[in-house]
mmCIF file of C-alpha atoms and ligand atoms in Angstrom:
data_model
loop_
_atom_site.group_PDB
_atom_site.id
_atom_site.type_symbol
_atom_site.label_atom_id
_atom_site.label_comp_id
_atom_site.label_asym_id
_atom_site.label_seq_id
_atom_site.Cartn_x
_atom_site.Cartn_y
_atom_site.Cartn_z
ATOM 1 C CA LEU A 1 0.501 51.220 -101.311
ATOM 2 C CA ASN A 2 4.067 49.894 -101.322
ATOM 3 C CA THR A 3 3.586 47.555 -104.300
ATOM 4 C CA LYS A 4 6.862 45.669 -104.039
ATOM 5 C CA LEU A 5 5.943 44.249 -100.652
ATOM 6 C CA ASN A 6 3.214 41.765 -99.816
ATOM 7 C CA ILE A 7 3.610 40.000 -96.500
ATOM 8 C CA LEU A 8 2.253 36.720 -95.136
ATOM 9 C CA ILE A 9 2.151 36.747 -91.318
ATOM 10 C CA ILE A 10 1.717 33.547 -89.305
ATOM 11 C CA GLY A 11 -0.028 34.131 -85.968
ATOM 12 C CA GLN A 12 -2.121 36.911 -84.477
ATOM 13 C CA GLY A 13 -1.038 36.987 -80.866
ATOM 14 C CA ILE A 14 0.291 40.293 -79.602
ATOM 15 C CA SER A 15 3.340 39.925 -81.918
ATOM 16 C CA GLY A 16 1.325 39.342 -85.117
ATOM 17 C CA THR A 17 -1.186 42.012 -84.078
ATOM 18 C CA MET A 18 1.410 44.753 -83.642
ATOM 19 C CA LEU A 19 3.364 43.605 -86.704
ATOM 20 C CA SER A 20 0.316 43.778 -88.969
ATOM 21 C CA TRP A 21 -0.696 47.111 -87.443
ATOM 22 C CA TYR A 22 2.701 48.635 -88.293
ATOM 23 C CA PHE A 23 2.563 47.192 -91.820
ATOM 24 C CA GLN A 24 -0.797 48.844 -92.205
ATOM 25 C CA GLN A 25 0.581 52.152 -90.915
ATOM 26 C CA ALA A 26 3.340 51.860 -93.540
ATOM 27 C CA ASN A 27 0.815 51.105 -96.292
ATOM 28 C CA VAL A 28 2.186 47.617 -96.929
ATOM 29 C CA SER A 29 -0.272 44.886 -97.869
ATOM 30 C CA PHE A 30 -0.380 41.755 -95.727
ATOM 31 C CA LYS A 31 -2.405 38.695 -94.940
ATOM 32 C CA ILE A 32 -2.473 36.776 -91.645
ATOM 33 C CA ILE A 33 -3.076 33.099 -91.012
ATOM 34 C CA ASP A 34 -4.106 32.315 -87.440
ATOM 35 C CA ASN A 35 -5.582 29.069 -86.132
ATOM 36 C CA ASN A 36 -7.405 30.838 -83.282
ATOM 37 C CA ILE A 37 -6.510 28.372 -80.540
ATOM 38 C CA PRO A 38 -7.845 29.315 -77.078
ATOM 39 C CA ASN A 39 -4.830 28.818 -74.793
ATOM 40 C CA THR A 40 -2.208 31.092 -76.315
ATOM 41 C CA ALA A 41 0.242 33.112 -74.247
ATOM 42 C CA SER A 42 -1.328 36.383 -75.376
ATOM 43 C CA LYS A 43 -4.839 35.290 -74.422
ATOM 44 C CA CYS A 44 -3.845 34.330 -70.895
ATOM 45 C CA ALA A 45 -1.318 37.085 -70.066
ATOM 46 C CA ALA A 46 -2.010 39.831 -67.544
ATOM 47 C CA GLY A 47 -0.713 42.410 -70.012
ATOM 48 C CA LEU A 48 1.547 43.833 -67.354
ATOM 49 C CA ILE A 49 4.424 46.175 -68.196
ATOM 50 C CA ASN A 50 6.774 46.204 -65.216
ATOM 51 C CA PRO A 51 9.943 48.313 -65.540
ATOM 52 C CA VAL A 52 11.939 46.273 -63.024
ATOM 53 C CA THR A 53 12.734 42.596 -62.948
ATOM 54 C CA GLY A 54 13.571 39.799 -60.586
ATOM 55 C CA ARG A 55 14.729 39.461 -57.059
ATOM 56 C CA ARG A 56 17.553 41.913 -57.533
ATOM 57 C CA ILE A 57 15.025 44.490 -58.770
ATOM 58 C CA VAL A 58 17.104 45.507 -61.764
ATOM 59 C CA THR A 59 15.791 47.776 -64.488
ATOM 60 C CA THR A 60 14.333 45.655 -67.307
ATOM 61 C CA TRP A 61 16.367 45.474 -70.531
ATOM 62 C CA MET A 62 15.803 48.580 -72.751
ATOM 63 C CA ILE A 63 12.741 49.553 -70.707
ATOM 64 C CA ASP A 64 13.413 53.331 -70.831
ATOM 65 C CA LYS A 65 12.837 53.160 -74.583
ATOM 66 C CA ILE A 66 10.473 50.238 -74.816
ATOM 67 C CA MET A 67 7.887 51.176 -72.172
ATOM 68 C CA PRO A 68 6.992 54.666 -73.471
ATOM 69 C CA PHE A 69 7.074 53.303 -77.026
ATOM 70 C CA ALA A 70 4.665 50.479 -76.149
ATOM 71 C CA VAL A 71 2.288 52.731 -74.191
ATOM 72 C CA ASN A 72 2.117 55.184 -77.081
ATOM 73 C CA ALA A 73 1.560 52.381 -79.615
ATOM 74 C CA TYR A 74 -1.233 50.841 -77.508
ATOM 75 C CA HIS A 75 -2.900 54.234 -77.145
ATOM 76 C CA GLN A 76 -2.838 54.641 -80.920
ATOM 77 C CA ILE A 77 -4.156 51.211 -81.832
ATOM 78 C CA CYS A 78 -6.867 51.591 -79.154
ATOM 79 C CA LYS A 79 -7.856 54.930 -80.642
ATOM 80 C CA GLN A 80 -8.213 53.334 -84.068
ATOM 81 C CA LEU A 81 -10.278 50.469 -82.596
ATOM 82 C CA ASN A 82 -12.304 52.765 -80.390
ATOM 83 C CA ILE A 83 -11.453 50.929 -77.178
ATOM 84 C CA ASP A 84 -9.741 52.057 -73.992
ATOM 85 C CA VAL A 85 -7.593 49.366 -72.356
ATOM 86 C CA VAL A 86 -4.347 51.118 -71.389
ATOM 87 C CA ARG A 87 -4.150 51.576 -67.614
ATOM 88 C CA GLU A 88 -1.315 53.203 -65.700
ATOM 89 C CA LYS A 89 -0.921 51.631 -62.247
ATOM 90 C CA GLU A 90 1.489 51.472 -59.350
ATOM 91 C CA ILE A 91 2.906 48.116 -58.338
ATOM 92 C CA LEU A 92 2.954 47.542 -54.594
ATOM 93 C CA ASP A 93 5.823 45.172 -53.906
ATOM 94 C CA ILE A 94 4.793 43.549 -50.639
ATOM 95 C CA PHE A 95 7.911 42.135 -49.025
ATOM 96 C CA ALA A 96 7.513 38.630 -47.715
ATOM 97 C CA THR A 97 10.893 38.619 -45.935
ATOM 98 C CA GLN A 98 13.236 41.099 -44.288
ATOM 99 C CA GLN A 99 15.842 40.154 -46.905
ATOM 100 C CA MET A 100 13.538 41.265 -49.733
ATOM 101 C CA GLN A 101 12.821 44.517 -47.966
ATOM 102 C CA ASP A 102 16.575 45.150 -47.481
ATOM 103 C CA ALA A 103 17.299 44.422 -51.150
ATOM 104 C CA PHE A 104 14.623 46.909 -52.197
ATOM 105 C CA LEU A 105 15.834 49.544 -49.717
ATOM 106 C CA ASN A 106 19.380 49.155 -51.057
ATOM 107 C CA ARG A 107 18.152 49.756 -54.591
ATOM 108 C CA VAL A 108 16.223 52.846 -53.454
ATOM 109 C CA ALA A 109 19.382 54.114 -51.740
ATOM 110 C CA GLU A 110 21.253 53.629 -55.041
ATOM 111 C CA GLU A 111 18.592 55.850 -56.620
ATOM 112 C CA ALA A 112 17.455 53.056 -58.937
ATOM 113 C CA PRO A 113 14.777 54.399 -61.278
ATOM 114 C CA TYR A 114 11.073 53.530 -60.872
ATOM 115 C CA LEU A 115 11.435 52.559 -57.184
ATOM 116 C CA SER A 116 10.339 54.191 -53.962
ATOM 117 C CA ILE A 117 9.487 53.024 -50.496
ATOM 118 C CA ASN A 118 5.995 53.289 -49.152
ATOM 119 C CA ASN A 119 5.248 53.142 -45.478
ATOM 120 C CA ILE A 120 1.522 52.683 -45.872
ATOM 121 C CA LYS A 121 -0.429 49.840 -44.450
ATOM 122 C CA ILE A 122 -2.571 48.228 -47.117
ATOM 123 C CA ASP A 123 -5.955 47.751 -45.511
ATOM 124 C CA ASN A 124 -7.182 44.621 -47.145
ATOM 125 C CA LEU A 125 -4.006 42.609 -47.408
ATOM 126 C CA ASN A 126 -2.029 40.770 -44.784
ATOM 127 C CA HIS A 127 1.518 42.067 -44.594
ATOM 128 C CA HIS A 128 3.889 42.833 -41.756
ATOM 129 C CA LEU A 129 6.794 44.621 -43.473
ATOM 130 C CA SER A 130 6.918 47.831 -45.528
ATOM 131 C CA VAL A 131 5.833 48.046 -49.116
ATOM 132 C CA GLY A 132 7.913 49.089 -52.116
ATOM 133 C CA THR A 133 6.358 51.037 -54.947
ATOM 134 C CA ILE A 134 7.241 50.507 -58.606
ATOM 135 C CA ALA A 135 5.889 53.249 -60.872
ATOM 136 C CA PRO A 136 4.875 53.840 -63.518
ATOM 137 C CA ALA A 137 3.691 50.385 -64.530
ATOM 138 C CA TYR A 138 0.870 49.483 -66.897
ATOM 139 C CA ILE A 139 -1.815 46.896 -67.456
ATOM 140 C CA ILE A 140 -2.702 46.625 -71.124
ATOM 141 C CA GLY A 141 -5.839 44.738 -72.154
ATOM 142 C CA ILE A 142 -3.969 42.873 -74.889
ATOM 143 C CA LYS A 143 -6.689 40.217 -75.225
ATOM 144 C CA LYS A 144 -9.222 42.932 -76.032
ATOM 145 C CA ILE A 145 -6.832 44.595 -78.497
ATOM 146 C CA ILE A 146 -6.254 41.236 -80.230
ATOM 147 C CA GLU A 147 -10.016 40.492 -80.384
ATOM 148 C CA ASN A 148 -10.905 43.918 -81.745
ATOM 149 C CA TRP A 149 -8.071 43.897 -84.273
ATOM 150 C CA LEU A 150 -9.276 40.436 -85.365
ATOM 151 C CA GLN A 151 -12.726 41.876 -86.075
ATOM 152 C CA TYR A 152 -11.158 44.645 -88.144
ATOM 153 C CA LEU A 153 -9.007 42.119 -90.026
ATOM 154 C CA GLN A 154 -12.023 39.889 -90.707
ATOM 155 C CA THR A 155 -14.123 42.796 -91.965
ATOM 156 C CA ASN A 156 -11.336 43.708 -94.372
ATOM 157 C CA GLN A 157 -10.551 40.105 -95.344
ATOM 158 C CA LEU A 158 -6.992 40.345 -94.121
ATOM 159 C CA ILE A 159 -7.000 37.179 -91.993
ATOM 160 C CA VAL A 160 -7.873 33.535 -92.518
ATOM 161 C CA ASN A 161 -8.717 31.186 -89.712
ATOM 162 C CA GLU A 162 -6.725 28.070 -90.504
ATOM 163 C CA VAL A 163 -3.625 26.120 -89.539
ATOM 164 C CA TYR A 164 -0.513 27.198 -91.420
ATOM 165 C CA ASP A 165 1.213 24.149 -92.924
ATOM 166 C CA GLU A 166 4.895 24.697 -93.679
ATOM 167 C CA HIS A 167 4.949 21.742 -96.114
ATOM 168 C CA LEU A 168 2.906 23.871 -98.508
ATOM 169 C CA LEU A 169 5.434 26.712 -98.515
ATOM 170 C CA GLU A 170 7.472 27.079 -101.702
ATOM 171 C CA ILE A 171 10.592 29.204 -101.754
ATOM 172 C CA GLN A 172 11.285 30.930 -105.050
ATOM 173 C CA ASN A 173 14.288 33.130 -105.915
ATOM 174 C CA GLU A 174 13.499 36.100 -103.760
ATOM 175 C CA THR A 175 9.890 35.447 -102.861
ATOM 176 C CA ILE A 176 7.656 32.740 -101.443
ATOM 177 C CA VAL A 177 4.469 31.056 -102.612
ATOM 178 C CA TYR A 178 1.791 29.740 -100.274
ATOM 179 C CA GLN A 179 -1.464 28.241 -101.567
ATOM 180 C CA ASN A 180 -0.860 29.717 -105.030
ATOM 181 C CA GLN A 181 -0.325 33.221 -103.667
ATOM 182 C CA HIS A 182 2.968 35.041 -104.129
ATOM 183 C CA TYR A 183 4.407 37.041 -101.240
ATOM 184 C CA SER A 184 7.582 39.088 -100.854
ATOM 185 C CA HIS A 185 8.034 37.780 -97.274
ATOM 186 C CA ILE A 186 6.620 35.356 -94.761
ATOM 187 C CA ILE A 187 6.979 36.272 -91.083
ATOM 188 C CA TYR A 188 6.634 33.754 -88.294
ATOM 189 C CA ALA A 189 4.888 35.404 -85.352
ATOM 190 C CA ASN A 190 3.317 32.213 -84.057
ATOM 191 C CA GLY A 191 4.692 32.114 -80.530
ATOM 192 C CA VAL A 192 5.903 28.757 -79.243
ATOM 193 C CA ALA A 193 4.906 27.125 -82.533
ATOM 194 C CA THR A 194 7.717 29.038 -84.270
ATOM 195 C CA ALA A 195 10.086 26.526 -82.661
ATOM 196 C CA GLN A 196 8.527 23.789 -84.875
ATOM 197 C CA SER A 197 9.487 25.541 -88.109
ATOM 198 C CA LYS A 198 12.316 23.920 -90.063
ATOM 199 C CA PHE A 199 13.770 27.409 -90.588
ATOM 200 C CA TRP A 200 13.782 28.393 -86.902
ATOM 201 C CA LYS A 201 14.017 25.113 -84.992
ATOM 202 C CA ASN A 202 17.718 25.630 -84.149
ATOM 203 C CA LEU A 203 17.034 28.786 -82.146
ATOM 204 C CA PRO A 204 17.447 28.290 -78.379
ATOM 205 C CA PHE A 205 13.739 28.285 -77.524
ATOM 206 C CA ALA A 206 12.933 27.319 -73.913
ATOM 207 C CA PRO A 207 9.119 27.279 -73.777
ATOM 208 C CA ASN A 208 7.469 27.261 -70.384
ATOM 209 C CA LYS A 209 3.922 26.978 -69.192
ATOM 210 C CA GLY A 210 2.184 29.580 -67.049
ATOM 211 C CA GLU A 211 -1.193 29.615 -65.331
ATOM 212 C CA ALA A 212 -3.436 32.280 -63.841
ATOM 213 C CA LEU A 213 -6.753 32.552 -62.047
ATOM 214 C CA ILE A 214 -9.261 35.275 -62.766
ATOM 215 C CA ILE A 215 -11.051 36.212 -59.563
ATOM 216 C CA LYS A 216 -13.720 38.674 -58.570
ATOM 217 C CA CYS A 217 -13.132 40.649 -55.382
ATOM 218 C CA GLU A 218 -15.701 43.384 -54.839
ATOM 219 C CA THR A 219 -13.826 45.728 -52.547
ATOM 220 C CA LEU A 220 -10.131 45.389 -53.373
ATOM 221 C CA ASN A 221 -8.688 48.732 -54.567
ATOM 222 C CA GLU A 222 -8.205 48.576 -58.342
ATOM 223 C CA ASN A 223 -5.599 51.352 -58.466
ATOM 224 C CA PHE A 224 -2.763 49.010 -57.561
ATOM 225 C CA ILE A 225 -1.054 45.878 -58.790
ATOM 226 C CA TYR A 226 -0.180 43.775 -55.730
ATOM 227 C CA LYS A 227 2.964 41.689 -55.879
ATOM 228 C CA LYS A 228 3.773 39.264 -53.099
ATOM 229 C CA GLY A 229 5.150 36.079 -54.591
ATOM 230 C CA LEU A 230 2.237 35.945 -57.014
ATOM 231 C CA THR A 231 0.858 39.069 -58.669
ATOM 232 C CA ILE A 232 -2.726 40.280 -58.236
ATOM 233 C CA ALA A 233 -3.490 42.617 -61.118
ATOM 234 C CA PRO A 234 -6.734 44.565 -61.660
ATOM 235 C CA ILE A 235 -8.286 43.938 -65.073
ATOM 236 C CA GLY A 236 -11.512 45.941 -64.664
ATOM 237 C CA ASN A 237 -15.012 45.340 -63.206
ATOM 238 C CA GLN A 238 -13.495 44.338 -59.850
ATOM 239 C CA GLN A 239 -11.866 41.373 -61.553
ATOM 240 C CA PHE A 240 -8.244 40.489 -60.859
ATOM 241 C CA TRP A 241 -5.693 38.340 -62.670
ATOM 242 C CA VAL A 242 -3.693 36.209 -60.211
ATOM 243 C CA GLY A 243 -0.505 34.495 -61.360
ATOM 244 C CA SER A 244 1.772 33.020 -62.296
ATOM 245 C CA ASN A 245 3.958 29.925 -62.238
ATOM 246 C CA TYR A 246 6.767 28.844 -64.590
ATOM 247 C CA LEU A 247 6.737 25.178 -65.598
ATOM 248 C CA TRP A 248 9.586 24.173 -67.888
ATOM 249 C CA ASP A 249 9.040 20.419 -67.890
ATOM 250 C CA ASP A 250 5.316 20.547 -68.505
ATOM 251 C CA THR A 251 4.388 22.350 -71.700
ATOM 252 C CA ASN A 252 1.021 20.826 -72.498
ATOM 253 C CA GLU A 253 -1.987 23.102 -72.296
ATOM 254 C CA THR A 254 -3.709 21.363 -69.386
ATOM 255 C CA PRO A 255 -4.388 23.471 -66.283
ATOM 256 C CA THR A 256 -2.890 21.894 -63.146
ATOM 257 C CA GLU A 257 -4.659 21.102 -59.872
ATOM 258 C CA LYS A 258 -1.488 22.092 -58.019
ATOM 259 C CA PHE A 259 -1.674 25.680 -59.268
ATOM 260 C CA ILE A 260 -5.310 26.088 -58.335
ATOM 261 C CA THR A 261 -4.808 24.623 -54.836
ATOM 262 C CA GLU A 262 -1.707 26.696 -54.123
ATOM 263 C CA THR A 263 -3.228 29.894 -55.460
ATOM 264 C CA ILE A 264 -6.384 29.540 -53.374
ATOM 265 C CA HIS A 265 -4.188 28.932 -50.334
ATOM 266 C CA TYR A 266 -2.137 32.038 -51.228
ATOM 267 C CA LEU A 267 -5.239 34.186 -51.647
ATOM 268 C CA ASN A 268 -6.705 32.979 -48.367
ATOM 269 C CA GLU A 269 -3.464 33.924 -46.619
ATOM 270 C CA THR A 270 -2.992 37.247 -48.416
ATOM 271 C CA LEU A 271 -6.416 38.757 -48.964
ATOM 272 C CA LYS A 272 -8.618 39.768 -46.088
ATOM 273 C CA LEU A 273 -11.562 39.965 -48.457
ATOM 274 C CA PRO A 274 -13.912 37.369 -49.908
ATOM 275 C CA PHE A 275 -13.319 36.437 -53.545
ATOM 276 C CA THR A 276 -14.778 34.122 -56.158
ATOM 277 C CA ILE A 277 -12.898 32.273 -58.874
ATOM 278 C CA LEU A 278 -14.145 32.933 -62.399
ATOM 279 C CA GLU A 279 -11.600 31.235 -64.635
ATOM 280 C CA HIS A 280 -8.386 29.196 -64.690
ATOM 281 C CA LYS A 281 -6.137 30.148 -67.605
ATOM 282 C CA VAL A 282 -3.097 28.496 -69.097
ATOM 283 C CA GLY A 283 -0.624 29.433 -71.828
ATOM 284 C CA ILE A 284 2.856 28.559 -73.049
ATOM 285 C CA ARG A 285 5.421 31.355 -73.045
ATOM 286 C CA PRO A 286 7.637 31.500 -76.146
ATOM 287 C CA ALA A 287 10.676 31.964 -73.927
ATOM 288 C CA ASN A 288 14.315 31.428 -74.775
ATOM 289 C CA ILE A 289 17.577 30.895 -72.975
ATOM 290 C CA GLU A 290 18.962 34.376 -73.714
ATOM 291 C CA ARG A 291 15.821 36.295 -72.669
ATOM 292 C CA ARG A 292 16.057 38.456 -75.770
ATOM 293 C CA PRO A 293 13.477 38.335 -78.564
ATOM 294 C CA PHE A 294 14.063 36.785 -81.996
ATOM 295 C CA VAL A 295 13.594 39.543 -84.576
ATOM 296 C CA GLY A 296 14.664 39.758 -88.202
ATOM 297 C CA LEU A 297 15.268 37.836 -91.401
ATOM 298 C CA HIS A 298 16.758 34.407 -92.007
ATOM 299 C CA PRO A 299 20.465 34.447 -93.022
ATOM 300 C CA THR A 300 19.927 32.036 -95.954
ATOM 301 C CA PHE A 301 16.358 33.002 -96.957
ATOM 302 C CA PRO A 302 15.910 36.742 -96.349
ATOM 303 C CA GLN A 303 12.284 36.482 -97.526
ATOM 304 C CA ILE A 304 11.584 34.514 -94.312
ATOM 305 C CA GLY A 305 11.303 36.565 -91.122
ATOM 306 C CA ILE A 306 10.587 36.064 -87.438
ATOM 307 C CA LEU A 307 9.062 38.012 -84.536
ATOM 308 C CA SER A 308 9.031 35.620 -81.615
ATOM 309 C CA GLY A 309 10.855 34.593 -78.446
ATOM 310 C CA MET A 310 8.998 37.224 -76.405
ATOM 311 C CA GLY A 311 9.194 35.113 -73.238
ATOM 312 C CA ALA A 312 7.435 36.664 -70.256
ATOM 313 C CA LYS A 313 7.493 40.170 -71.709
ATOM 314 C CA GLY A 314 5.498 40.231 -74.928
ATOM 315 C CA THR A 315 3.395 43.205 -73.832
ATOM 316 C CA SER A 316 6.461 45.413 -73.442
ATOM 317 C CA LEU A 317 8.542 44.027 -76.311
ATOM 318 C CA ALA A 318 6.085 43.363 -79.159
ATOM 319 C CA PRO A 319 5.288 46.966 -80.224
ATOM 320 C CA TYR A 320 8.901 48.153 -80.298
ATOM 321 C CA PHE A 321 10.294 45.137 -82.134
ATOM 322 C CA ALA A 322 7.332 44.821 -84.500
ATOM 323 C CA ASN A 323 8.046 48.380 -85.591
ATOM 324 C CA GLU A 324 11.793 47.687 -85.909
ATOM 325 C CA LEU A 325 11.114 44.684 -88.140
ATOM 326 C CA VAL A 326 8.716 46.637 -90.340
ATOM 327 C CA GLN A 327 11.222 49.500 -90.735
ATOM 328 C CA HIS A 328 13.965 46.963 -91.460
ATOM 329 C CA ILE A 329 11.914 45.364 -94.228
ATOM 330 C CA ILE A 330 10.684 48.567 -95.849
ATOM 331 C CA SER A 331 13.807 50.724 -95.560
ATOM 332 C CA ASN A 332 16.590 48.456 -94.371
ATOM 333 C CA LYS A 333 16.940 50.241 -91.025
ATOM 334 C CA PRO A 334 19.234 48.273 -88.711
ATOM 335 C CA LEU A 335 17.764 46.121 -85.957
ATOM 336 C CA THR A 336 18.847 46.233 -82.306
ATOM 337 C CA LEU A 337 21.820 43.875 -82.290
ATOM 338 C CA GLU A 338 20.835 41.906 -79.180
ATOM 339 C CA ALA A 339 17.435 41.172 -80.724
ATOM 340 C CA ASP A 340 18.517 40.566 -84.326
ATOM 341 C CA VAL A 341 18.125 36.886 -85.154
ATOM 342 C CA LEU A 342 21.307 37.089 -87.237
ATOM 343 C CA ARG A 343 23.184 36.685 -83.951
ATOM 344 C CA PHE A 344 22.347 33.015 -84.552
ATOM 345 C CA SER A 345 23.458 33.017 -88.207
ATOM 346 C CA LYS A 346 25.782 30.066 -87.776
ATOM 347 C CA ILE A 347 23.258 27.716 -86.220
ATOM 348 C CA LEU A 348 20.499 28.882 -88.568
ATOM 349 C CA GLN A 349 22.606 27.990 -91.608
ATOM 350 C CA ARG A 350 23.100 24.406 -90.448
HETATM 351 C C1 FAD B 1 0.393 32.968 -67.565
HETATM 352 C C2 FAD B 1 1.127 33.975 -68.396
HETATM 353 C C3 FAD B 1 1.182 35.296 -67.969
HETATM 354 C C4 FAD B 1 1.845 36.255 -68.719
HETATM 355 N N1 FAD B 1 1.822 37.545 -68.289
HETATM 356 C C5 FAD B 1 2.456 38.499 -69.028
HETATM 357 C C6 FAD B 1 2.422 39.855 -68.649
HETATM 358 O O1 FAD B 1 1.793 40.219 -67.665
HETATM 359 N N2 FAD B 1 3.113 40.752 -69.383
HETATM 360 C C7 FAD B 1 3.811 40.385 -70.485
HETATM 361 O O2 FAD B 1 4.438 41.228 -71.122
HETATM 362 N N3 FAD B 1 3.836 39.104 -70.898
HETATM 363 C C8 FAD B 1 3.195 38.164 -70.193
HETATM 364 N N4 FAD B 1 3.220 36.863 -70.588
HETATM 365 C C9 FAD B 1 4.011 36.533 -71.788
HETATM 366 C C10 FAD B 1 3.243 36.929 -73.038
HETATM 367 O O3 FAD B 1 2.011 36.310 -72.955
HETATM 368 C C11 FAD B 1 3.997 36.498 -74.290
HETATM 369 O O4 FAD B 1 5.282 37.065 -74.301
HETATM 370 C C12 FAD B 1 3.246 36.971 -75.547
HETATM 371 O O5 FAD B 1 1.876 36.811 -75.415
HETATM 372 C C13 FAD B 1 3.715 36.226 -76.776
HETATM 373 O O6 FAD B 1 2.946 36.673 -77.850
HETATM 374 P P1 FAD B 1 3.108 36.082 -79.311
HETATM 375 O O7 FAD B 1 2.161 36.806 -80.173
HETATM 376 O O8 FAD B 1 4.556 36.107 -79.683
HETATM 377 O O9 FAD B 1 2.712 34.540 -79.170
HETATM 378 P P2 FAD B 1 1.243 33.870 -78.914
HETATM 379 O O10 FAD B 1 0.449 34.661 -77.983
HETATM 380 O O11 FAD B 1 1.515 32.440 -78.562
HETATM 381 O O12 FAD B 1 0.530 33.943 -80.327
HETATM 382 C C14 FAD B 1 0.831 33.046 -81.369
HETATM 383 C C15 FAD B 1 -0.354 32.998 -82.313
HETATM 384 O O13 FAD B 1 -0.036 32.125 -83.407
HETATM 385 C C16 FAD B 1 -1.110 31.246 -83.659
HETATM 386 N N5 FAD B 1 -0.550 30.023 -84.263
HETATM 387 C C17 FAD B 1 0.338 29.174 -83.733
HETATM 388 N N6 FAD B 1 0.631 28.180 -84.601
HETATM 389 C C18 FAD B 1 -0.091 28.416 -85.718
HETATM 390 C C19 FAD B 1 -0.244 27.741 -86.978
HETATM 391 N N7 FAD B 1 0.445 26.631 -87.309
HETATM 392 N N8 FAD B 1 -1.112 28.253 -87.883
HETATM 393 C C20 FAD B 1 -1.802 29.389 -87.610
HETATM 394 N N9 FAD B 1 -1.672 30.060 -86.436
HETATM 395 C C21 FAD B 1 -0.848 29.584 -85.508
HETATM 396 C C22 FAD B 1 -1.773 31.043 -82.303
HETATM 397 O O14 FAD B 1 -3.132 30.686 -82.413
HETATM 398 C C23 FAD B 1 -1.611 32.435 -81.672
HETATM 399 O O15 FAD B 1 -2.710 33.269 -81.961
HETATM 400 C C24 FAD B 1 2.525 35.882 -69.899
HETATM 401 C C25 FAD B 1 2.454 34.560 -70.339
HETATM 402 C C26 FAD B 1 1.762 33.604 -69.601
HETATM 403 C C27 FAD B 1 1.695 32.197 -70.110
#
């Protein structure tokens, strides 16, 4: 065991899960505090890793490194937990307009990676234009990974189920004390709640709410992720995750009627198959204006760290940056500059 280090981690979403897993791999002792609230981003996400982004279909930031890294990490943690929730899929990008089809065709002509054009007709979906294919893409059962890792943590007394209260945190020379326990570092991996911390509140967080429906559709092919405005993603047992919206002005955890009405309308228009609704999920994305994660140590208090700001891409980003932060703490390896929270040194020292 690395005896100089003893880490307190706040939050066990996908960020805190991967962070603690890498600390364990490095033989560093840690303890997690998580309040186990139901509507977190990680618990409602599809767990999709999509290598291209947005209307212009550009390659996602750092994806050539991050995607294989994440897939490998998820395979390893699943092996340790004896579960199997890593699924490689193709995304079928079903063009709603001629303009979208042209944009995709242009990107294929430019030989953009991950894209190809597919002239198939998808039997059970209404569409009148061609279909673009994005591959490989993945669906990771992050909720299951988090639940199974929680069981492991509980069995080994590495997690407590309570609300972390920053007022109880004492900063000493180079360490911290929380509830009479000394730690070398505290790391905030508590999603949107990180923005409430007095140490991190100046970061440009831009939280937004997202919703999804879980539906059952007996005969829809589970080999594909269907994207046509909303995304229909297979999550096993003929169940599909359907989402999502982005609400910046409404960040309470209440599901909206509007989303449910519009999504049912969308499914009725898109799917030629009967479906039933099983669940309506909601979560707040820990997004930020720059769309780059917040990773690293505080400029004034280097015993205080952060792994947050994952936005809409926690499934892809969390493994890679959790590992970077762990390597940074144990052997001072440099962090990716665009992710390093020291890019905000000035505002963090205010
Ligand atoms: C509808 C929706 C769909 C999404 N789909 C995808 C997707 O397909 N692919 C993808 O990559 N990303 C997706 N995302 C984004 C993804 O969910 C987030 O990027 C990711 O889950 C963030 O993880 P996190 O661990 O940083 O934060 P969180 O998941 O918010 O976890 C924070 C944890 O901290 C705990 N906590 C908070 N405050 C305290 C406190 N004071 N004391 C103790 N514990 C505390 C919470 O209980 C929680 O467990 C989606 C998000 C939404 C809302």
